[in-house]
Tab-separated table of C-alpha atoms and ligand atoms in Angstrom:
chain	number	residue	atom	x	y	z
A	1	UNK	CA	10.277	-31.678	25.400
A	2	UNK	CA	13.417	-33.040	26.682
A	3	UNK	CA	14.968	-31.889	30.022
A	4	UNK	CA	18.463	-31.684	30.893
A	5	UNK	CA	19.684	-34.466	33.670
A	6	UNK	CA	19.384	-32.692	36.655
A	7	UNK	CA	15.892	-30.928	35.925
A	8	UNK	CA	14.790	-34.193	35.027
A	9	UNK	CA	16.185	-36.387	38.375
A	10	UNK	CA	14.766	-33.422	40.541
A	11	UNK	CA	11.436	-34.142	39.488
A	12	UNK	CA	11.412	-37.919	38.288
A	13	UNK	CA	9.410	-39.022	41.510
A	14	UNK	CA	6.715	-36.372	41.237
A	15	UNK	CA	5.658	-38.112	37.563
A	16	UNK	CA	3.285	-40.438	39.856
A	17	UNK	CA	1.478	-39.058	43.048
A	18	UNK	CA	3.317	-39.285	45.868
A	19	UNK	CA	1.753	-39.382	49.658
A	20	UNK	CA	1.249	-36.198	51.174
A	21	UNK	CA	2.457	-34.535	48.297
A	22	UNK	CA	5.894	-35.980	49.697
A	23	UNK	CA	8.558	-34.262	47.300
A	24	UNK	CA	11.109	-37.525	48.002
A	25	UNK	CA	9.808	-41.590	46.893
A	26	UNK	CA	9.181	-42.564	50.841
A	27	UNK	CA	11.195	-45.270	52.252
A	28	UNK	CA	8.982	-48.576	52.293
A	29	UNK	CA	10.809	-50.991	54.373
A	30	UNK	CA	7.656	-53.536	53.979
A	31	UNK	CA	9.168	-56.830	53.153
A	32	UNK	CA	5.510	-58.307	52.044
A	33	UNK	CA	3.158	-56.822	49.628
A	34	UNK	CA	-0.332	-57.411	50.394
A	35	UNK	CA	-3.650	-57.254	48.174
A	36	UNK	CA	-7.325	-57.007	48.651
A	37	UNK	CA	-7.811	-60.091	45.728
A	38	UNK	CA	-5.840	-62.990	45.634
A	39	UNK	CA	-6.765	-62.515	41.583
A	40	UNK	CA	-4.279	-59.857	41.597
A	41	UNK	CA	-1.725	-61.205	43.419
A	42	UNK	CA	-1.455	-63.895	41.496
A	43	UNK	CA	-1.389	-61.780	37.782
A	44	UNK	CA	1.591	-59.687	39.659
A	45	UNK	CA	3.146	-62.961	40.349
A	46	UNK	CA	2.580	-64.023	36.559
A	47	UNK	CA	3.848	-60.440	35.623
A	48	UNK	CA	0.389	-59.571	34.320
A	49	UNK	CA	0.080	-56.439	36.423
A	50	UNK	CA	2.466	-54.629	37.519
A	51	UNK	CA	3.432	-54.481	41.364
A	52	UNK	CA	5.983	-55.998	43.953
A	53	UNK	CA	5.451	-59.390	46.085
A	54	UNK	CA	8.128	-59.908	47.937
A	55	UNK	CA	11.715	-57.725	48.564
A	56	UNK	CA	14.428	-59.319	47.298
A	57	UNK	CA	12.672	-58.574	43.694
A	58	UNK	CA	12.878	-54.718	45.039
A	59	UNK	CA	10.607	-52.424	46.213
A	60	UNK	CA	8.891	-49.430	45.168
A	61	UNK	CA	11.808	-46.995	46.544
A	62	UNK	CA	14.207	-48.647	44.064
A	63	UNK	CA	12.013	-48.566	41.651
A	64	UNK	CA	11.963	-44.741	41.997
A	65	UNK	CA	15.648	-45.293	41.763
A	66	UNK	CA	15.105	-47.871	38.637
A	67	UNK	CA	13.362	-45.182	37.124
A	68	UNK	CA	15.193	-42.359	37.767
A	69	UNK	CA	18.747	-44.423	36.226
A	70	UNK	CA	16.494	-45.012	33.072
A	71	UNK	CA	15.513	-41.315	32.480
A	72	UNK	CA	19.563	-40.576	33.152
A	73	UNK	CA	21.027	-43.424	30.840
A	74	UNK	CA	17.864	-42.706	28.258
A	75	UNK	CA	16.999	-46.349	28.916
A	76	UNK	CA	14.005	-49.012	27.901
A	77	UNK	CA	14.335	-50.166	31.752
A	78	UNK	CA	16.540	-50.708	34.397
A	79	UNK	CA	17.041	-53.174	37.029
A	80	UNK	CA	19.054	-51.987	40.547
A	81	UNK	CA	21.305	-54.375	43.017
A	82	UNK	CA	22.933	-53.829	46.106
A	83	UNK	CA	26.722	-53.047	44.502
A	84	UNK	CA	27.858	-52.801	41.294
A	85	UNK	CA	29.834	-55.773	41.014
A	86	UNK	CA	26.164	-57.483	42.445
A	87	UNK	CA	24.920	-55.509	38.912
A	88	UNK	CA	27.926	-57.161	36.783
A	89	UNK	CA	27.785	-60.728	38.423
A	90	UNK	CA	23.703	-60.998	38.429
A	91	UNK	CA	24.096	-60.048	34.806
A	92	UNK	CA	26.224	-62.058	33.578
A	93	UNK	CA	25.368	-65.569	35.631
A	94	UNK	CA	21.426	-64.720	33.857
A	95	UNK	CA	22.779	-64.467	30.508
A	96	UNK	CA	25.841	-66.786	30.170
A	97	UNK	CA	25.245	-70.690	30.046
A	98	UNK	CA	28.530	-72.763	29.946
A	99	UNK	CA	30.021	-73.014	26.825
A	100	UNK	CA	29.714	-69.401	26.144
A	101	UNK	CA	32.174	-67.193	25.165
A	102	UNK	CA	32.675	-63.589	26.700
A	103	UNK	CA	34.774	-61.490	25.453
A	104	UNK	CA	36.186	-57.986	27.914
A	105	UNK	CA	38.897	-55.891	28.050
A	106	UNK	CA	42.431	-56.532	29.662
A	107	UNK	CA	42.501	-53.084	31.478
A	108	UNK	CA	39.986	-54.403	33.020
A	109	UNK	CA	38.396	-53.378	36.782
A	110	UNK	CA	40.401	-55.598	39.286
A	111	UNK	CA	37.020	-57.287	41.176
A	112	UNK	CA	35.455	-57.487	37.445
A	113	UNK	CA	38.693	-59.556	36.107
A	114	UNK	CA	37.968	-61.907	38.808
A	115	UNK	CA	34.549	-62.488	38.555
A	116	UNK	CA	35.425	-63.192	34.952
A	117	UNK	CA	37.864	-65.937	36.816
A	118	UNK	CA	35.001	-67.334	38.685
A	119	UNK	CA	33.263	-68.003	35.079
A	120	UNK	CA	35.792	-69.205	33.110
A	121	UNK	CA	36.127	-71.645	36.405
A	122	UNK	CA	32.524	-72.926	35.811
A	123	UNK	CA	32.028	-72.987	31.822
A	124	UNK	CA	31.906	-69.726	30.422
A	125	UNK	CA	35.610	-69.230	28.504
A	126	UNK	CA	36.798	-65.704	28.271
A	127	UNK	CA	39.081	-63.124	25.971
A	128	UNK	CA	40.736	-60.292	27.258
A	129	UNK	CA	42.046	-58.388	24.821
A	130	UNK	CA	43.385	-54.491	24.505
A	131	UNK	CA	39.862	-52.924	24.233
A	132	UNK	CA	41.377	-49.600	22.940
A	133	UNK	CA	41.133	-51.477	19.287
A	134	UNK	CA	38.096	-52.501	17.875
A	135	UNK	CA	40.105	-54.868	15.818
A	136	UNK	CA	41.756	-56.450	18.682
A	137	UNK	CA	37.832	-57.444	19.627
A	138	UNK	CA	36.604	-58.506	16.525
A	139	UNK	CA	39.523	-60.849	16.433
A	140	UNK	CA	38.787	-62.255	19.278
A	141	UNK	CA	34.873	-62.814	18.816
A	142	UNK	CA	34.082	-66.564	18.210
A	143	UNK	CA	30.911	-68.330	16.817
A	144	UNK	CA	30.088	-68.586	20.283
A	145	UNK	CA	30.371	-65.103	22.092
A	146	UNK	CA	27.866	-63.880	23.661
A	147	UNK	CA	28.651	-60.794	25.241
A	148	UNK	CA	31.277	-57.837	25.049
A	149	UNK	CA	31.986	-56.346	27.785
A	150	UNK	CA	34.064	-53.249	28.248
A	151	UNK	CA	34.421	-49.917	30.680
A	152	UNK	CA	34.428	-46.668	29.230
A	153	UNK	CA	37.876	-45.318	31.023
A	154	UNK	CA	40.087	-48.100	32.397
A	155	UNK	CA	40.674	-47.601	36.102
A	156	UNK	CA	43.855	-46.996	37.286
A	157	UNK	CA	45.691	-46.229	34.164
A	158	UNK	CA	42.510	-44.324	32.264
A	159	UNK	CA	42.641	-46.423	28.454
A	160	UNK	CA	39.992	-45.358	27.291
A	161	UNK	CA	38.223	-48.572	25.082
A	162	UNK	CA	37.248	-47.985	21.493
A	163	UNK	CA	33.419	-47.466	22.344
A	164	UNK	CA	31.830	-46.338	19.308
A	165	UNK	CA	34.482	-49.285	17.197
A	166	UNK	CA	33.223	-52.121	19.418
A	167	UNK	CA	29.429	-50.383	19.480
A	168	UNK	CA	29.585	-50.908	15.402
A	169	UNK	CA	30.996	-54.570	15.478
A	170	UNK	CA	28.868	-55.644	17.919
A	171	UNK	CA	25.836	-54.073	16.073
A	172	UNK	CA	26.691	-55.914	13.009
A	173	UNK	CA	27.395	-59.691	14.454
A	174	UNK	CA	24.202	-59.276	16.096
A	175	UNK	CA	26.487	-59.444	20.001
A	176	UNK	CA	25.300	-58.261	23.024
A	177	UNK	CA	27.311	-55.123	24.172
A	178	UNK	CA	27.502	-54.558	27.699
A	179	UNK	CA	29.045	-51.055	28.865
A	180	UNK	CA	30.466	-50.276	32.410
A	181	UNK	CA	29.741	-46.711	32.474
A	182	UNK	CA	30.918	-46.488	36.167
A	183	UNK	CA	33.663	-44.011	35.416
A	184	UNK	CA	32.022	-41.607	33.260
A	185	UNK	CA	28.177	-41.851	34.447
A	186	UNK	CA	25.467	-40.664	32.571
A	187	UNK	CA	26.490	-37.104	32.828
A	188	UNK	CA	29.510	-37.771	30.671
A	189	UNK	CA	28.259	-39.734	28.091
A	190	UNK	CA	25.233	-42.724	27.179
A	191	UNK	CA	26.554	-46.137	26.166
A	192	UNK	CA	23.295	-46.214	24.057
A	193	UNK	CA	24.998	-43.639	21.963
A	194	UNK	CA	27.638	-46.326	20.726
A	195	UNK	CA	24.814	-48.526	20.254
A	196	UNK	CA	25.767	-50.343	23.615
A	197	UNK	CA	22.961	-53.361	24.290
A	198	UNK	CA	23.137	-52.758	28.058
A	199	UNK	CA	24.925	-49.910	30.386
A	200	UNK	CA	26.014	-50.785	34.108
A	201	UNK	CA	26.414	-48.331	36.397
A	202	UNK	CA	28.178	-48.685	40.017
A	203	UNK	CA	25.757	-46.177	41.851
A	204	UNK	CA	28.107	-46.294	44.474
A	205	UNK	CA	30.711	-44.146	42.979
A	206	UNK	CA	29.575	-40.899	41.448
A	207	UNK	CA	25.627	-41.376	41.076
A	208	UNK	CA	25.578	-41.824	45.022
A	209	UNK	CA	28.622	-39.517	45.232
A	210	UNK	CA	29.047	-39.042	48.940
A	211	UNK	CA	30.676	-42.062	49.638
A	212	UNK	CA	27.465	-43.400	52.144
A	213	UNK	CA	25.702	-46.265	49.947
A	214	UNK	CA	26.644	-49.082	48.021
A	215	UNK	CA	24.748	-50.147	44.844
A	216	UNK	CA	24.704	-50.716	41.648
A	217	UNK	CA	22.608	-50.592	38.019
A	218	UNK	CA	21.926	-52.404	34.888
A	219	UNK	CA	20.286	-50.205	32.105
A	220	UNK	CA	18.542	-51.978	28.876
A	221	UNK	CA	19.249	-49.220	25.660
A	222	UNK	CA	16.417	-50.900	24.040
A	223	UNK	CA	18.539	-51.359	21.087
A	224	UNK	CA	19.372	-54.940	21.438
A	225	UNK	CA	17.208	-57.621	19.566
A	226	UNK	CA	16.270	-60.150	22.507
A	227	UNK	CA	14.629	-62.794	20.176
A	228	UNK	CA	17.781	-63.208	18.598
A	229	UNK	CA	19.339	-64.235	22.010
A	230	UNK	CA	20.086	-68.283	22.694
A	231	UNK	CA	20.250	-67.746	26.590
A	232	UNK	CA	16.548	-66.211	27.161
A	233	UNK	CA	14.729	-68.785	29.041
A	234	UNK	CA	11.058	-70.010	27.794
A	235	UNK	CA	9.275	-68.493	30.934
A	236	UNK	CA	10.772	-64.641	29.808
A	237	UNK	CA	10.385	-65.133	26.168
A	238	UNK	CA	7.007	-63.498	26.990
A	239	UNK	CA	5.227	-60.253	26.020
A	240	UNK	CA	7.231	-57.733	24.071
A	241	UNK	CA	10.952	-58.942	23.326
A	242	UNK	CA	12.198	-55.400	24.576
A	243	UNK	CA	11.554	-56.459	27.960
A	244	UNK	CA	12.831	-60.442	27.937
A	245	UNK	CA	16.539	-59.264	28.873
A	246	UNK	CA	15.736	-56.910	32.073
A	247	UNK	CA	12.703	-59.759	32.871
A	248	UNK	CA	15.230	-62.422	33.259
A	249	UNK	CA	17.985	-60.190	34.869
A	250	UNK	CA	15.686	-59.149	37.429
A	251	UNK	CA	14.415	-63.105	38.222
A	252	UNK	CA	17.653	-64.431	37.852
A	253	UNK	CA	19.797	-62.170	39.239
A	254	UNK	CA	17.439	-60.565	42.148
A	255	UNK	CA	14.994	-63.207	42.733
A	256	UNK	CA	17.393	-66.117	42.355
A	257	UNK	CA	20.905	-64.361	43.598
A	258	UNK	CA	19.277	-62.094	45.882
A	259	UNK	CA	21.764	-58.974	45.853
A	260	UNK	CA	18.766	-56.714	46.553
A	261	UNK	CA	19.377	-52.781	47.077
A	262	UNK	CA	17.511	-52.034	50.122
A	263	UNK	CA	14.914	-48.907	50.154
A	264	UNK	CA	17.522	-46.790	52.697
A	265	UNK	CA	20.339	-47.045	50.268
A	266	UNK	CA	18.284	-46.179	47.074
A	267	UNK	CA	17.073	-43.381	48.668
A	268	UNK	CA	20.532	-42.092	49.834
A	269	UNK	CA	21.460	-42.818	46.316
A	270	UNK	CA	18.424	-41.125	44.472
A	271	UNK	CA	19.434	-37.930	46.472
A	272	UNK	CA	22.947	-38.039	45.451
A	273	UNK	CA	21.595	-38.342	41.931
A	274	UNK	CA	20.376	-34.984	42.049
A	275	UNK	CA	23.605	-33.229	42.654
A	276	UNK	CA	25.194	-35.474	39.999
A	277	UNK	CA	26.574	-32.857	37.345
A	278	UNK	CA	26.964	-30.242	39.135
A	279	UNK	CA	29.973	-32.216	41.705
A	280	UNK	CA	30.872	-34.402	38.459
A	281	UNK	CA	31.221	-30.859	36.392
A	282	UNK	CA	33.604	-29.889	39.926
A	283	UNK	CA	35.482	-32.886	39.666
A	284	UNK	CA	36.488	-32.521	36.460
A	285	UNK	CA	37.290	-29.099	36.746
A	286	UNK	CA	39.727	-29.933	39.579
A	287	UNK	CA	40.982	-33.101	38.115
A	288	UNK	CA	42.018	-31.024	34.638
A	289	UNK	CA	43.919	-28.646	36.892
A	290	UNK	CA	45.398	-30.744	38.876
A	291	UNK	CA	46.557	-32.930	36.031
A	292	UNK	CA	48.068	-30.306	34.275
A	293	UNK	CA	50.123	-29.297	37.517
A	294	UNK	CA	51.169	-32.456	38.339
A	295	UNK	CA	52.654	-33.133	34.915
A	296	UNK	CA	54.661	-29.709	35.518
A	297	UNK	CA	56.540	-31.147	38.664
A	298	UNK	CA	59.364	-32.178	38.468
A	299	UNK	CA	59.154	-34.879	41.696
A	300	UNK	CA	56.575	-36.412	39.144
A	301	UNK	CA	57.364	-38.404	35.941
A	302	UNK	CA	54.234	-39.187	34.743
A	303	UNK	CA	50.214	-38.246	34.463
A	304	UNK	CA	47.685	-40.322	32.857
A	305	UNK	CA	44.525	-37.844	32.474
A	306	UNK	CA	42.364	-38.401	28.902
A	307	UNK	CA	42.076	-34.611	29.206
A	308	UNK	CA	45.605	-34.314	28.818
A	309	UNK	CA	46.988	-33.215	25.031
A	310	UNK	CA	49.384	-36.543	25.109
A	311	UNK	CA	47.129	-39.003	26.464
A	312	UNK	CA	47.092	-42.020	23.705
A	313	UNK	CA	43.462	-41.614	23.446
A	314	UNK	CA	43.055	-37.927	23.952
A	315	UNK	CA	41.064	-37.209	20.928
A	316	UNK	CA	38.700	-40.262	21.202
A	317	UNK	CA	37.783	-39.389	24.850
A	318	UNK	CA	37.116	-35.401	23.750
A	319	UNK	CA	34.948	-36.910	21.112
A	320	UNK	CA	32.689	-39.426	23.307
A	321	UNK	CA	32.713	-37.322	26.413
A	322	UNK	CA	31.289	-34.317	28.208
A	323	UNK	CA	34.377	-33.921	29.988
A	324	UNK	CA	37.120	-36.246	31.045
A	325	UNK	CA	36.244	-37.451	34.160
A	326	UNK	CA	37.549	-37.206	37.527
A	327	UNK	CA	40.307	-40.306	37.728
A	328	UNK	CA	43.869	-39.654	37.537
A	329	UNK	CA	46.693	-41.943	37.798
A	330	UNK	CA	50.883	-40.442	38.458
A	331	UNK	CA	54.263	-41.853	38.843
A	332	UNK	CA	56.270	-39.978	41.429
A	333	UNK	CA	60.227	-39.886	40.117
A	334	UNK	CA	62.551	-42.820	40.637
A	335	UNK	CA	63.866	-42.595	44.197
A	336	UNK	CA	60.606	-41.168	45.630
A	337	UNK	CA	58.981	-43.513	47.826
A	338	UNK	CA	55.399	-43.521	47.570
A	339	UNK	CA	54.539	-44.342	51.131
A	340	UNK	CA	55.907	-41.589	52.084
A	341	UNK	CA	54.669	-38.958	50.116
A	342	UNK	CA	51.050	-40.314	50.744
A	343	UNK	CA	51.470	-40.201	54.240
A	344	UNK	CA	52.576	-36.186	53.792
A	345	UNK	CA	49.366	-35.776	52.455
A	346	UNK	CA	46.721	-33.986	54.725
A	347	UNK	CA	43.742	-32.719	52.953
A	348	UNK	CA	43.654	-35.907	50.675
A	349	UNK	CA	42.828	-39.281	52.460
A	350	UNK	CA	44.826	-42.431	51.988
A	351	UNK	CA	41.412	-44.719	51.028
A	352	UNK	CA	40.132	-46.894	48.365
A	353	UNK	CA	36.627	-46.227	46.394
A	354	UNK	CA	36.372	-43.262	44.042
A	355	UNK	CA	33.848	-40.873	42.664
A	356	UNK	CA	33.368	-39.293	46.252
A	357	UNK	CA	32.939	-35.555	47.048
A	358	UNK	CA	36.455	-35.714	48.777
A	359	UNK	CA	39.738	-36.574	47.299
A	360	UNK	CA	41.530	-40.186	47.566
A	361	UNK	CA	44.568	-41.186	46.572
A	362	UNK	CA	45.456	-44.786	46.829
A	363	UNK	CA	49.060	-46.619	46.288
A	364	UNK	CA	47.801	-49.074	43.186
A	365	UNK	CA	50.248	-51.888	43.101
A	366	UNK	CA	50.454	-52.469	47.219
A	367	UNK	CA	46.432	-52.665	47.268
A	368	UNK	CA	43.787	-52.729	44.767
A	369	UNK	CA	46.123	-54.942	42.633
A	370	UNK	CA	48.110	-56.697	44.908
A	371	UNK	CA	46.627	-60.152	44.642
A	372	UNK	CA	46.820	-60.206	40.375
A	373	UNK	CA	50.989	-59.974	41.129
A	374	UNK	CA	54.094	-57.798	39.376
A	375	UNK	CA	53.914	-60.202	35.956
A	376	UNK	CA	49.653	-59.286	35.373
A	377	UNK	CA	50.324	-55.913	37.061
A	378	UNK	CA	53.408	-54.941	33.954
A	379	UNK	CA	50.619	-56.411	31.441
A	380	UNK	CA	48.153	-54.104	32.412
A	381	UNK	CA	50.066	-50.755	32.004
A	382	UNK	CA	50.369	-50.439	36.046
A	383	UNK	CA	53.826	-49.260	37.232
A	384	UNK	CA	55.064	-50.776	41.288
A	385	UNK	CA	54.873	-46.681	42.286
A	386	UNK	CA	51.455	-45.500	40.561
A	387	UNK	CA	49.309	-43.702	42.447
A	388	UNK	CA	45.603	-43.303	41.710
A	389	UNK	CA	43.831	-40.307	42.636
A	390	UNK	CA	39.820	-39.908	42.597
A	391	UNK	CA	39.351	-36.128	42.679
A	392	UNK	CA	36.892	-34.554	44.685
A	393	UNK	CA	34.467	-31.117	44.894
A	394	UNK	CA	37.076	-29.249	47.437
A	395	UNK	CA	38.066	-25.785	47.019
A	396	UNK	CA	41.239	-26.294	43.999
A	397	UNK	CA	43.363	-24.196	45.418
A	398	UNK	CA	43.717	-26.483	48.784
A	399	UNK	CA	44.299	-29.331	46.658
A	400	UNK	CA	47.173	-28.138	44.916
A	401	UNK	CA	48.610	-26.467	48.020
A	402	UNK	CA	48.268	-29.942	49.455
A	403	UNK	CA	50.583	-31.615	47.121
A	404	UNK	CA	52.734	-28.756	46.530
A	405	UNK	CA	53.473	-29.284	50.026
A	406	UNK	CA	53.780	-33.290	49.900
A	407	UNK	CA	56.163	-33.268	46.786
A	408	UNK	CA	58.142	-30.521	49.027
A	409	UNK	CA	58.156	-32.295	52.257
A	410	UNK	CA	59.853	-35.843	50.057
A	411	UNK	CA	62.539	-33.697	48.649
A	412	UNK	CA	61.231	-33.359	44.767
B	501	LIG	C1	33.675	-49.775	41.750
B	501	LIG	C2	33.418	-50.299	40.406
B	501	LIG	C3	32.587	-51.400	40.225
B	501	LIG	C4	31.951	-52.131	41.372
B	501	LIG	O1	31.069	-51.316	42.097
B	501	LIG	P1	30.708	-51.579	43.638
B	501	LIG	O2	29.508	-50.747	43.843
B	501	LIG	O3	31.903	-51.160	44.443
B	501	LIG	O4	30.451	-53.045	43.780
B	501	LIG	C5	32.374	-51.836	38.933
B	501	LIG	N1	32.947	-51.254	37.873
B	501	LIG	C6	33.775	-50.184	38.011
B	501	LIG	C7	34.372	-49.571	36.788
B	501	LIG	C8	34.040	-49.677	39.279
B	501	LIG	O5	34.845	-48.626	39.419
């Protein structure tokens, strides 16, 4: 029988017995694994049994987590790092060589468009392209692509990509399709439903939730044919092909890289996980509401919510999704400065990060996309006075009271 997400994470570490009947995965801060036979810790080492050696491959409180982001994302396997971007870069640097071609959206996360930079610096030439169209991405795919990789709502300006389009495409040229399902999370929909290859999760933002942990996730779907992959190196072309992608993620990108999620913040994160859909389901409740009063203002000229009826990809996001998430982006009217209607703010905090139990509201252009400049900025659909909201759990009625009284106190 299959249970529903949060029956499932409530009980995920109980499936093997736990010390003392313990109802959470312990914390083991142990560094060093020890065993009685040196027979077995060599077949661990040679990935004949299973079991940890050392803990910058993880430890057996984020594998807990590993296996609790598996049963969420309905995944083959998953490997955890210490941030999400440590997820996307580990990833990519173990399955790119140079001379590879990646192709990825251009509403693309800020930190995620330069990392791309950093490859395209050392080899690996990249596409950005409007990931909204399938077509734009099969135009764009070259004898030598290895990977597409695309989020599932664009952060700040909320494009949502062309999921199940691309999830076809890449299913027929044989491509490996990487999903960044950071925005939406598993509650909201499973890349392996578009017949995504691999699903990446920044645990930091609404898995974690509470805004006290970084880390981040790759998921294997299982529906990827590793044989057929150039990249996999002889030493993980081992045992059943399933498991050669995650096997040399998780040497490559822990063992090698060494962006290891430590056992404190996977357990901070695994109990966040439990209250998942029921702040993600508050979230979204507030975030429709609020989105629909905001575009009623008249101190505000424009909303971009996929829940509302004129968002370009409305339809397509009601389709894939549970709900429509909890990220909203507004332009206040011409003549408003933004500054100062932030600062008038009082129940929502001026702050970066998003998917957090409270409410942030950031000024777009000034911060998380200062360094990319006006001329990249006007490319990606991101107006000088956009503000980005990540809406929180609070009470709805102090949230709209709050920027009732904002848009009041600027004159709109
Ligand atoms: C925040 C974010 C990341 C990076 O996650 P960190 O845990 O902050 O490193 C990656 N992708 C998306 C879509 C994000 O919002």
């Amino acid at each position: 029988m299959t249970r529903g997400l949060t029956t499932t994470v409530l009980h995920a570490d109980r499936q093997s017995p736990i010390e003392h009947g313990s109802v959470h995965k312990p914390m083991h801060a142990a560094v060093a694994f020890g065993y009685a036979a040196s027979r077995d810790l060599a077949a661990v080492f040679q990935g004949e049994k299973a079991g940890h050696v050392y803990g910058r491959q993880g430890n057996p409180t984020t594998s807990a987590l590993e296996a609790k982001v598996s049963l969420m994302e309905r995944a083959h396997g998953t490997v955890c790092f210490s941030t999400g971007m440590a997820a996307i870069g580990s990833m990519m640097v173990a399955l790119l060589r140079a001379g590879d071609h990646v192709v990825s959206s251009q509403y693309l996360f800020g930190n995620t468009n330069s990392l791309l930079q950093t490859l395209s610096a050392i080899g690996v030439a990249v596409s950005l392209v409007d990931a909204t169209d399938a077509d734009a991405v099969e135009q764009a795919l070259q004898p030598n692509t290895r990977l597409v990789f695309v989020e599932t709502i664009a952060n700040p300006a909320t494009q949502v990509a062309d999921l199940a389009g691309i999830g076809e495409l890449c299913a027929q040229r044989g491509v490996l399709y990487v999903v960044d399902n950071t925005m939406t999370s598993p509650w909201l929909f499973l890349p392996r439903s578009v017949k995504a290859s691999l699903s990446i999760n920044s645990l930091t933002k609404w898995i974690g939730g509470h805004g006290n942990a970084l880390g981040g996730s790759v998921s294997d779907t299982g529906l990827f044919d590793w044989s057929a992959y150039p990249n996999i190196a002889a030493p993980y072309r081992k045992g059943n092909p399933a498991n050669w992608g995650l096997q040399q993620i998780r040497k490559k990108g822990l063992r090698d890289l060494g962006a290891t999620l430590s056992a404190e913040h996977a357990h901070r994160l695994a109990v966040g996980a439990e209250t998942l859909a029921l702040r993600m389901d508050r979230a979204c409740d507030n975030a429709m509401r609020l989105a629909s009063w905001l575009q009623a203002q008249p101190g505000v000229a424009r909303v971009a919510y996929p829940g509302l009826p004129g968002h370009p990809q409305h339809a397509r996001a009601a389709e894939l999704f549970r709900r429509f998430g909890g990220l909203l982006s507004f332009e206040l009217r011409q003549g408003i400065d933004c500054f100062d209607f932030l600062d008038a703010l009082q129940v929502v905090i001026k702050s970066s990060h998003l998917g957090d139990t409270r409410t942030l509201s950031i000024p777009v252009s000034h911060t998380i996309f200062f360094e990319m400049g006006p001329a990249q900025r006007a490319k990606m659909g991101i107006a000088e006075s956009l503000i980005r909201l990540s809406v929180g759990i609070e009470d709805y009625d102090d949230l709209q009271a709050d920027f009732a009284q904002a848009l009041a106190r600027v004159g709109a």
